[in-house]
Protein backbone atom coordinates (compact mmCIF):
# COMPACT_ATOMS: atom_id res chain seq x y z
CA UNK A 1 0.00 0.00 0.00
CA UNK A 2 2.83 2.40 0.89
CA UNK A 3 4.59 1.65 -2.38
CA UNK A 4 1.49 2.43 -4.42
CA UNK A 5 0.92 5.72 -2.57
CA UNK A 6 4.45 6.92 -3.28
CA UNK A 7 3.66 6.83 -6.99
CA UNK A 8 0.76 9.24 -6.67
CA UNK A 9 1.45 12.94 -7.42
CA UNK A 10 1.83 15.14 -4.36
CA UNK A 11 -1.12 17.58 -4.34
CA UNK A 12 0.97 20.17 -2.48
CA UNK A 13 3.38 20.49 -5.38
CA UNK A 14 0.93 20.08 -8.28
CA UNK A 15 1.32 22.93 -10.79
CA UNK A 16 -1.71 24.03 -12.77
CA UNK A 17 -1.11 23.90 -16.53
CA UNK A 18 -2.52 27.44 -16.74
CA UNK A 19 0.42 28.83 -14.70
CA UNK A 20 3.67 29.85 -16.32
CA UNK A 21 6.55 28.65 -14.16
CA UNK A 22 10.03 30.13 -14.73
CA UNK A 23 12.56 27.50 -15.81
CA UNK A 24 14.86 28.27 -12.84
CA UNK A 25 12.07 27.35 -10.41
CA UNK A 26 10.76 24.37 -12.32
CA UNK A 27 14.19 22.74 -12.49
CA UNK A 28 15.42 23.57 -8.98
CA UNK A 29 12.33 24.29 -6.83
CA UNK A 30 14.30 23.90 -3.58
CA UNK A 31 16.76 26.72 -4.34
CA UNK A 32 16.13 30.29 -3.22
CA UNK A 33 18.32 32.96 -4.75
CA UNK A 34 18.99 36.19 -2.89
CA UNK A 35 20.56 39.36 -4.28
CA UNK A 36 24.27 39.63 -3.66
CA UNK A 37 24.20 43.40 -3.24
CA UNK A 38 22.14 45.71 -1.08
CA UNK A 39 19.96 48.43 -2.60
CA UNK A 40 22.17 51.47 -2.52
CA UNK A 41 19.28 53.89 -2.19
CA UNK A 42 18.66 52.57 1.35
CA UNK A 43 22.22 53.18 2.56
CA UNK A 44 23.13 56.56 3.99
CA UNK A 45 26.73 57.72 3.43
CA UNK A 46 28.85 58.53 6.43
CA UNK A 47 28.85 62.23 7.14
CA UNK A 48 31.96 64.21 7.94
CA UNK A 49 32.49 64.53 11.65
CA UNK A 50 34.03 67.18 13.83
CA UNK A 51 36.44 65.92 16.51
CA UNK A 52 35.39 65.84 20.13
CA UNK A 53 36.50 68.51 22.54
CA UNK A 54 40.23 68.85 23.05
CA UNK A 55 41.64 67.19 26.15
CA UNK A 56 45.02 67.42 27.80
CA UNK A 57 46.19 64.49 25.68
CA UNK A 58 45.19 66.06 22.37
CA UNK A 59 47.38 68.52 20.51
CA UNK A 60 45.13 71.11 18.94
CA UNK A 61 45.23 74.78 18.18
CA UNK A 62 42.35 76.75 19.64
CA UNK A 63 42.56 79.25 16.81
CA UNK A 64 42.80 76.73 13.98
CA UNK A 65 39.69 75.22 12.42
CA UNK A 66 40.97 72.52 10.04
CA UNK A 67 38.71 70.82 7.52
CA UNK A 68 37.65 67.47 8.92
CA UNK A 69 36.42 64.55 6.83
CA UNK A 70 35.21 61.12 7.81
CA UNK A 71 38.27 59.42 6.33
CA UNK A 72 41.08 61.79 7.30
CA UNK A 73 40.46 63.31 10.74
CA UNK A 74 43.24 65.61 11.91
CA UNK A 75 43.06 64.64 15.58
CA UNK A 76 46.44 64.04 17.18
CA UNK A 77 47.11 62.36 20.52
CA UNK A 78 50.27 62.99 22.48
CA UNK A 79 51.47 61.69 25.83
CA UNK A 80 53.20 58.93 27.76
CA UNK A 81 52.58 55.33 26.76
CA UNK A 82 51.99 52.25 28.91
CA UNK A 83 53.18 49.00 27.33
CA UNK A 84 51.65 45.57 27.88
CA UNK A 85 52.09 42.20 26.18
CA UNK A 86 49.87 39.65 24.45
CA UNK A 87 46.46 38.33 25.48
CA UNK A 88 45.56 41.05 27.97
CA UNK A 89 42.02 40.03 28.82
CA UNK A 90 39.09 42.07 30.07
CA UNK A 91 39.49 40.76 33.61
CA UNK A 92 42.97 42.28 33.69
CA UNK A 93 41.65 45.52 32.23
CA UNK A 94 38.84 45.74 34.79
CA UNK A 95 38.22 42.82 37.21
CA UNK A 96 34.69 41.49 37.56
CA UNK A 97 34.36 42.72 41.14
CA UNK A 98 34.17 46.31 39.84
CA UNK A 99 31.44 45.68 37.28
CA UNK A 100 28.81 46.83 39.78
CA UNK A 101 29.94 50.40 39.12
CA UNK A 102 27.53 52.20 36.79
CA UNK A 103 29.36 54.28 34.15
CA UNK A 104 26.34 56.55 33.61
CA UNK A 105 26.82 57.91 37.16
CA UNK A 106 29.67 60.46 37.07
CA UNK A 107 31.11 59.51 40.47
CA UNK A 108 31.10 55.80 39.63
CA UNK A 109 32.49 56.45 36.15
CA UNK A 110 35.44 58.25 37.74
CA UNK A 111 35.92 55.45 40.24
CA UNK A 112 35.83 52.89 37.46
CA UNK A 113 38.80 54.63 35.86
CA UNK A 114 40.82 54.31 39.06
CA UNK A 115 40.69 50.50 38.69
CA UNK A 116 41.75 50.35 35.03
CA UNK A 117 44.36 47.63 34.38
CA UNK A 118 44.48 46.82 38.08
CA UNK A 119 44.16 43.14 37.22
CA UNK A 120 47.57 42.94 35.54
CA UNK A 121 49.92 40.34 37.06
CA UNK A 122 52.66 41.34 39.49
CA UNK A 123 55.26 41.21 36.70
CA UNK A 124 54.00 44.67 35.74
CA UNK A 125 55.82 46.59 38.45
CA UNK A 126 54.65 50.00 37.26
CA UNK A 127 51.03 50.68 38.16
CA UNK A 128 48.81 52.09 35.47
CA UNK A 129 46.89 54.26 37.94
CA UNK A 130 48.65 55.27 41.13
CA UNK A 131 46.95 54.52 44.48
CA UNK A 132 44.38 57.13 45.57
CA UNK A 133 44.30 58.53 42.01
CA UNK A 134 41.46 58.32 39.51
CA UNK A 135 43.42 59.25 36.39
CA UNK A 136 46.50 57.73 34.81
CA UNK A 137 49.48 59.65 33.49
CA UNK A 138 49.65 57.23 30.53
CA UNK A 139 47.22 58.45 27.88
CA UNK A 140 48.18 55.83 25.28
CA UNK A 141 48.30 52.06 25.80
CA UNK A 142 50.52 49.97 23.53
CA UNK A 143 49.79 46.24 23.46
CA UNK A 144 50.62 43.03 21.65
CA UNK A 145 48.34 40.42 20.14
CA UNK A 146 44.68 39.73 21.07
CA UNK A 147 44.16 42.71 23.36
CA UNK A 148 40.80 42.72 25.16
CA UNK A 149 40.12 38.99 24.93
CA UNK A 150 37.86 37.28 27.45
CA UNK A 151 34.38 38.45 28.39
CA UNK A 152 32.28 40.90 26.40
CA UNK A 153 32.03 43.49 29.20
CA UNK A 154 31.71 47.05 27.92
CA UNK A 155 33.33 48.19 31.16
CA UNK A 156 36.76 47.36 29.69
CA UNK A 157 37.06 50.23 27.19
CA UNK A 158 34.96 52.44 29.46
CA UNK A 159 37.41 51.97 32.35
CA UNK A 160 40.33 52.89 30.10
CA UNK A 161 38.52 55.99 28.85
CA UNK A 162 37.52 56.97 32.37
CA UNK A 163 41.16 56.70 33.43
CA UNK A 164 42.15 59.19 30.74
CA UNK A 165 43.26 56.91 27.90
CA UNK A 166 42.79 58.40 24.45
CA UNK A 167 43.93 55.47 22.33
CA UNK A 168 45.11 51.88 22.39
CA UNK A 169 47.61 50.63 19.81
CA UNK A 170 47.71 46.84 19.59
CA UNK A 171 48.96 44.25 17.16
CA UNK A 172 45.43 42.80 17.12
CA UNK A 173 42.23 42.92 19.17
CA UNK A 174 39.57 40.58 20.38
CA UNK A 175 36.65 41.43 18.11
CA UNK A 176 34.20 42.28 20.91
CA UNK A 177 36.65 44.69 22.58
CA UNK A 178 37.19 46.50 19.30
CA UNK A 179 33.45 46.77 18.80
CA UNK A 180 32.83 47.98 22.36
CA UNK A 181 35.54 50.63 21.97
CA UNK A 182 33.76 52.02 18.92
CA UNK A 183 30.24 51.64 20.32
CA UNK A 184 31.06 53.46 23.56
CA UNK A 185 33.30 56.06 21.91
CA UNK A 186 35.72 55.81 24.83
CA UNK A 187 39.04 54.99 23.13
CA UNK A 188 40.48 54.72 19.63
CA UNK A 189 41.53 51.09 18.96
CA UNK A 190 44.41 51.36 16.47
CA UNK A 191 46.11 48.34 14.95
CA UNK A 192 49.84 48.38 14.32
CA UNK A 193 51.55 46.81 11.34
CA UNK A 194 54.45 45.53 13.47
CA UNK A 195 54.97 44.55 17.11
CA UNK A 196 55.43 48.05 18.48
CA UNK A 197 55.08 46.64 22.01
CA UNK A 198 58.55 45.11 21.67
CA UNK A 199 60.18 48.41 20.68
CA UNK A 200 58.48 50.83 23.07
CA UNK A 201 58.81 51.05 26.83
CA UNK A 202 56.41 52.28 29.48
CA UNK A 203 57.05 55.99 29.95
CA UNK A 204 58.11 56.73 26.37
CA UNK A 205 56.64 59.91 24.89
CA UNK A 206 54.60 59.15 21.79
CA UNK A 207 52.33 60.90 19.32
CA UNK A 208 49.54 59.35 17.24
CA UNK A 209 48.56 61.22 14.09
CA UNK A 210 45.23 59.81 12.94
CA UNK A 211 45.17 61.51 9.55
CA UNK A 212 48.56 60.05 8.63
CA UNK A 213 47.96 56.74 10.42
CA UNK A 214 51.28 56.74 12.21
CA UNK A 215 52.79 56.60 15.67
CA UNK A 216 55.91 58.54 16.54
CA UNK A 217 58.04 57.52 19.52
CA UNK A 218 59.87 60.71 20.46
CA UNK A 219 61.97 58.88 23.05
CA UNK A 220 63.52 56.50 20.51
CA UNK A 221 63.05 58.60 17.40
CA UNK A 222 61.24 55.80 15.55
CA UNK A 223 58.02 56.03 13.54
CA UNK A 224 55.49 53.26 12.87
CA UNK A 225 52.67 52.84 10.40
CA UNK A 226 49.20 52.17 11.80
CA UNK A 227 46.25 50.65 9.99
CA UNK A 228 43.67 53.35 9.11
CA UNK A 229 40.82 53.56 11.61
CA UNK A 230 38.33 53.80 8.73
CA UNK A 231 34.61 54.25 9.29
CA UNK A 232 35.00 53.61 13.01
CA UNK A 233 36.65 57.02 13.37
CA UNK A 234 33.55 59.20 12.93
CA UNK A 235 31.58 57.03 15.36
CA UNK A 236 34.23 57.42 18.08
CA UNK A 237 34.56 61.14 17.32
CA UNK A 238 30.83 61.57 17.87
CA UNK A 239 31.04 59.90 21.28
CA UNK A 240 29.75 56.43 20.48
CA UNK A 241 27.24 54.67 18.28
CA UNK A 242 24.11 56.29 19.75
CA UNK A 243 25.62 59.79 19.66
CA UNK A 244 26.65 59.18 16.06
CA UNK A 245 23.17 57.94 15.14
CA UNK A 246 21.59 61.06 16.64
CA UNK A 247 24.13 63.34 15.00
CA UNK A 248 23.54 61.88 11.55
CA UNK A 249 19.76 61.75 11.92
CA UNK A 250 19.44 57.97 12.07
CA UNK A 251 17.52 58.28 15.34
CA UNK A 252 15.78 61.33 16.84
CA UNK A 253 17.82 63.60 19.08
CA UNK A 254 16.73 63.94 22.70
Coordinates of N, CA and C in Angstrom, one line a residue, residues 111-224:
X111 N 35.4 56.5 39.4 CA 35.9 55.5 40.2 C 36.3 54.2 39.4
X112 N 35.5 54.0 38.4 CA 35.8 52.9 37.5 C 37.2 53.1 36.8
X113 N 37.5 54.3 36.5 CA 38.8 54.6 35.9 C 40.0 54.4 36.8
X114 N 39.7 54.5 38.1 CA 40.8 54.3 39.1 C 41.2 52.9 39.1
X115 N 40.4 51.9 38.6 CA 40.7 50.5 38.7 C 41.1 50.0 37.3
X116 N 41.3 50.8 36.4 CA 41.7 50.3 35.0 C 43.1 49.6 35.1
X117 N 43.2 48.5 34.5 CA 44.4 47.6 34.4 C 44.9 47.2 35.7
X118 N 44.0 47.2 36.7 CA 44.5 46.8 38.1 C 44.6 45.3 38.2
X119 N 44.1 44.6 37.2 CA 44.2 43.1 37.2 C 45.4 42.6 36.6
X120 N 46.3 43.4 36.1 CA 47.6 42.9 35.5 C 48.4 42.1 36.6
X121 N 49.1 41.1 36.1 CA 49.9 40.3 37.1 C 51.0 41.2 37.7
X122 N 51.6 40.6 38.7 CA 52.7 41.3 39.5 C 53.9 41.6 38.7
X123 N 54.1 41.0 37.5 CA 55.3 41.2 36.7 C 55.3 42.6 36.2
X124 N 54.1 43.3 36.1 CA 54.0 44.7 35.7 C 54.2 45.5 37.0
X125 N 55.4 45.9 37.2 CA 55.8 46.6 38.5 C 55.3 48.0 38.5
X126 N 55.1 48.6 37.3 CA 54.6 50.0 37.3 C 53.1 50.0 37.2
X127 N 52.5 50.6 38.1 CA 51.0 50.7 38.2 C 50.5 51.6 37.1
X128 N 49.4 51.2 36.5 CA 48.8 52.1 35.5 C 48.2 53.3 36.1
X129 N 47.5 53.1 37.2 CA 46.9 54.3 37.9 C 47.4 54.2 39.4
X130 N 48.0 55.3 39.8 CA 48.7 55.3 41.1 C 47.6 55.2 42.2
X131 N 47.9 54.6 43.4 CA 46.9 54.5 44.5 C 46.4 55.9 44.8
X132 N 45.1 55.9 45.2 CA 44.4 57.1 45.6 C 44.2 58.1 44.4
X133 N 44.5 57.7 43.2 CA 44.3 58.5 42.0 C 43.2 57.9 41.2
X134 N 42.5 58.8 40.4 CA 41.5 58.3 39.5 C 41.9 58.4 38.1
X135 N 42.9 59.1 37.8 CA 43.4 59.3 36.4 C 44.8 58.7 36.3
X136 N 45.2 58.2 35.1 CA 46.5 57.7 34.8 C 47.3 58.8 34.1
X137 N 48.6 58.7 34.2 CA 49.5 59.6 33.5 C 49.8 59.1 32.1
X138 N 49.4 57.9 31.8 CA 49.7 57.2 30.5 C 48.4 57.3 29.7
X139 N 48.4 58.2 28.7 CA 47.2 58.5 27.9 C 47.1 57.5 26.7
X140 N 48.2 56.8 26.4 CA 48.2 55.8 25.3 C 48.7 54.5 25.8
X141 N 47.9 53.4 25.4 CA 48.3 52.1 25.8 C 48.8 51.4 24.5
X142 N 50.0 50.7 24.6 CA 50.5 50.0 23.5 C 50.5 48.5 23.9
X143 N 50.0 47.6 23.1 CA 49.8 46.2 23.5 C 50.2 45.3 22.3
X144 N 50.2 44.0 22.6 CA 50.6 43.0 21.6 C 49.4 42.4 21.0
X145 N 49.4 41.1 20.9 CA 48.3 40.4 20.1 C 47.1 40.1 21.0
X146 N 45.9 40.2 20.4 CA 44.7 39.7 21.1 C 44.3 40.5 22.3
X147 N 44.5 41.8 22.2 CA 44.2 42.7 23.4 C 42.6 42.7 23.6
X148 N 42.2 42.6 24.8 CA 40.8 42.7 25.2 C 40.1 41.4 25.0
X149 N 40.8 40.3 25.0 CA 40.1 39.0 24.9 C 39.4 38.7 26.2
X150 N 38.6 37.6 26.2 CA 37.9 37.3 27.4 C 36.4 37.6 27.3
X151 N 35.8 38.2 28.4 CA 34.4 38.4 28.4 C 34.0 39.6 27.5
X152 N 32.7 39.8 27.3 CA 32.3 40.9 26.4 C 31.9 42.2 27.2
X153 N 32.4 42.3 28.4 CA 32.0 43.5 29.2 C 32.4 44.8 28.6
X154 N 31.4 45.7 28.4 CA 31.7 47.1 27.9 C 32.5 47.9 28.9
X155 N 32.6 47.4 30.2 CA 33.3 48.2 31.2 C 34.8 48.3 30.8
X156 N 35.3 47.4 30.0 CA 36.8 47.4 29.7 C 37.2 48.6 29.0
X157 N 36.7 49.0 27.8 CA 37.1 50.2 27.2 C 36.6 51.4 28.0
X158 N 35.5 51.3 28.7 CA 35.0 52.4 29.5 C 35.9 52.8 30.6
X159 N 36.5 51.7 31.3 CA 37.4 52.0 32.3 C 38.7 52.7 31.8
X160 N 39.1 52.2 30.7 CA 40.3 52.9 30.1 C 40.0 54.4 29.8
X161 N 38.9 54.6 29.2 CA 38.5 56.0 28.9 C 38.3 56.8 30.1
X162 N 37.7 56.2 31.1 CA 37.5 57.0 32.4 C 38.8 57.3 33.0
X163 N 39.8 56.5 32.8 CA 41.2 56.7 33.4 C 41.9 57.8 32.7
X164 N 41.5 58.2 31.5 CA 42.1 59.2 30.7 C 42.9 58.7 29.5
X165 N 42.6 57.5 29.1 CA 43.3 56.9 27.9 C 42.6 57.4 26.7
X166 N 43.3 57.9 25.7 CA 42.8 58.4 24.5 C 42.8 57.3 23.4
X167 N 43.8 56.5 23.4 CA 43.9 55.5 22.3 C 44.7 54.2 22.8
X168 N 44.4 53.1 22.2 CA 45.1 51.9 22.4 C 45.7 51.5 21.0
X169 N 47.0 51.1 21.0 CA 47.6 50.6 19.8 C 48.0 49.2 20.1
X170 N 47.4 48.2 19.4 CA 47.7 46.8 19.6 C 48.0 46.2 18.3
X171 N 48.7 45.0 18.4 CA 49.0 44.2 17.2 C 47.7 43.7 16.6
X172 N 46.8 43.3 17.5 CA 45.4 42.8 17.1 C 44.5 42.9 18.3
X173 N 43.2 42.8 18.1 CA 42.2 42.9 19.2 C 41.3 41.7 19.2
X174 N 40.7 41.4 20.3 CA 39.6 40.6 20.4 C 38.4 41.4 19.7
X175 N 37.7 40.7 18.9 CA 36.6 41.4 18.1 C 35.7 42.2 19.0
X176 N 35.2 41.6 20.1 CA 34.2 42.3 20.9 C 34.8 43.5 21.6
X177 N 36.1 43.5 22.0 CA 36.6 44.7 22.6 C 36.7 45.8 21.6
X178 N 37.1 45.5 20.3 CA 37.2 46.5 19.3 C 35.8 47.1 19.1
X179 N 34.8 46.3 19.0 CA 33.4 46.8 18.8 C 33.0 47.6 20.0
X180 N 33.2 47.2 21.2 CA 32.8 48.0 22.4 C 33.6 49.3 22.4
X181 N 34.8 49.4 22.0 CA 35.5 50.6 22.0 C 34.9 51.6 21.0
X182 N 34.4 51.2 19.9 CA 33.8 52.0 18.9 C 32.4 52.4 19.4
X183 N 31.6 51.4 19.9 CA 30.2 51.6 20.3 C 30.1 52.6 21.5
X184 N 31.1 52.6 22.4 CA 31.1 53.5 23.6 C 31.7 54.8 23.3
X185 N 32.6 54.8 22.2 CA 33.3 56.1 21.9 C 34.3 56.4 22.9
X186 N 34.8 55.5 23.7 CA 35.7 55.8 24.8 C 37.2 55.9 24.4
X187 N 37.6 55.0 23.6 CA 39.0 55.0 23.1 C 39.1 54.6 21.7
X188 N 40.2 55.1 21.0 CA 40.5 54.7 19.6 C 41.3 53.4 19.6
X189 N 40.8 52.3 19.0 CA 41.5 51.1 19.0 C 42.3 51.0 17.6
X190 N 43.6 51.4 17.7 CA 44.4 51.4 16.5 C 45.1 50.0 16.4
X191 N 45.3 49.5 15.2 CA 46.1 48.3 14.9 C 47.5 48.7 14.3
X192 N 48.5 48.1 14.8 CA 49.8 48.4 14.3 C 50.2 47.4 13.3
X193 N 51.1 47.7 12.4 CA 51.6 46.8 11.3 C 52.7 45.9 11.8
X194 N 53.4 46.3 12.9 CA 54.5 45.5 13.5 C 54.2 45.5 15.0
X195 N 55.1 44.7 15.6 CA 55.0 44.6 17.1 C 55.6 45.7 17.8
X196 N 54.9 46.8 17.9 CA 55.4 48.0 18.5 C 55.7 47.8 20.0
X197 N 54.9 46.9 20.6 CA 55.1 46.6 22.0 C 56.5 46.1 22.4
X198 N 57.2 45.6 21.4 CA 58.5 45.1 21.7 C 59.6 46.2 21.5
X199 N 59.2 47.3 20.9 CA 60.2 48.4 20.7 C 59.9 49.7 21.5
X200 N 58.8 49.7 22.2 CA 58.5 50.8 23.1 C 58.5 50.4 24.5
X201 N 58.7 51.3 25.4 CA 58.8 51.1 26.8 C 57.8 52.0 27.6
X202 N 57.3 51.5 28.7 CA 56.4 52.3 29.5 C 57.1 53.6 29.9
X203 N 56.5 54.7 29.6 CA 57.0 56.0 30.0 C 57.6 56.7 28.7
X204 N 57.7 56.0 27.6 CA 58.1 56.7 26.4 C 57.1 57.8 26.0
X205 N 57.5 58.9 25.4 CA 56.6 59.9 24.9 C 56.3 59.6 23.4
X206 N 55.0 59.5 23.1 CA 54.6 59.2 21.8 C 53.5 60.1 21.3
X207 N 53.4 60.1 20.0 CA 52.3 60.9 19.3 C 51.6 60.0 18.3
X208 N 50.3 60.1 18.3 CA 49.5 59.4 17.2 C 48.9 60.4 16.3
X209 N 49.2 60.3 15.1 CA 48.6 61.2 14.1 C 47.6 60.4 13.3
X210 N 46.3 60.6 13.5 CA 45.2 59.8 12.9 C 45.2 60.0 11.4
X211 N 45.3 61.2 11.0 CA 45.2 61.5 9.5 C 46.3 60.8 8.7
X212 N 47.4 60.7 9.3 CA 48.6 60.1 8.6 C 48.7 58.6 9.0
X213 N 47.9 58.1 10.0 CA 48.0 56.7 10.4 C 49.4 56.3 10.8
X214 N 49.9 57.1 11.8 CA 51.3 56.7 12.2 C 51.4 57.1 13.7
X215 N 52.4 56.4 14.3 CA 52.8 56.6 15.7 C 54.2 57.0 15.7
X216 N 54.5 58.1 16.4 CA 55.9 58.5 16.5 C 56.4 58.4 18.0
X217 N 57.4 57.6 18.2 CA 58.0 57.5 19.5 C 59.2 58.6 19.6
X218 N 58.9 59.6 20.4 CA 59.9 60.7 20.5 C 61.1 60.3 21.3
X219 N 60.9 59.3 22.2 CA 62.0 58.9 23.0 C 63.0 58.1 22.2
X220 N 62.6 57.3 21.3 CA 63.5 56.5 20.5 C 63.8 57.1 19.1
X221 N 62.9 58.0 18.7 CA 63.0 58.6 17.4 C 62.5 57.8 16.3
X222 N 61.8 56.7 16.6 CA 61.2 55.8 15.5 C 59.8 56.1 15.2
X223 N 59.4 55.8 14.0 CA 58.0 56.0 13.5 C 57.5 54.7 13.1
X224 N 56.1 54.5 13.2 CA 55.5 53.3 12.9 C 54.2 53.5 12.1

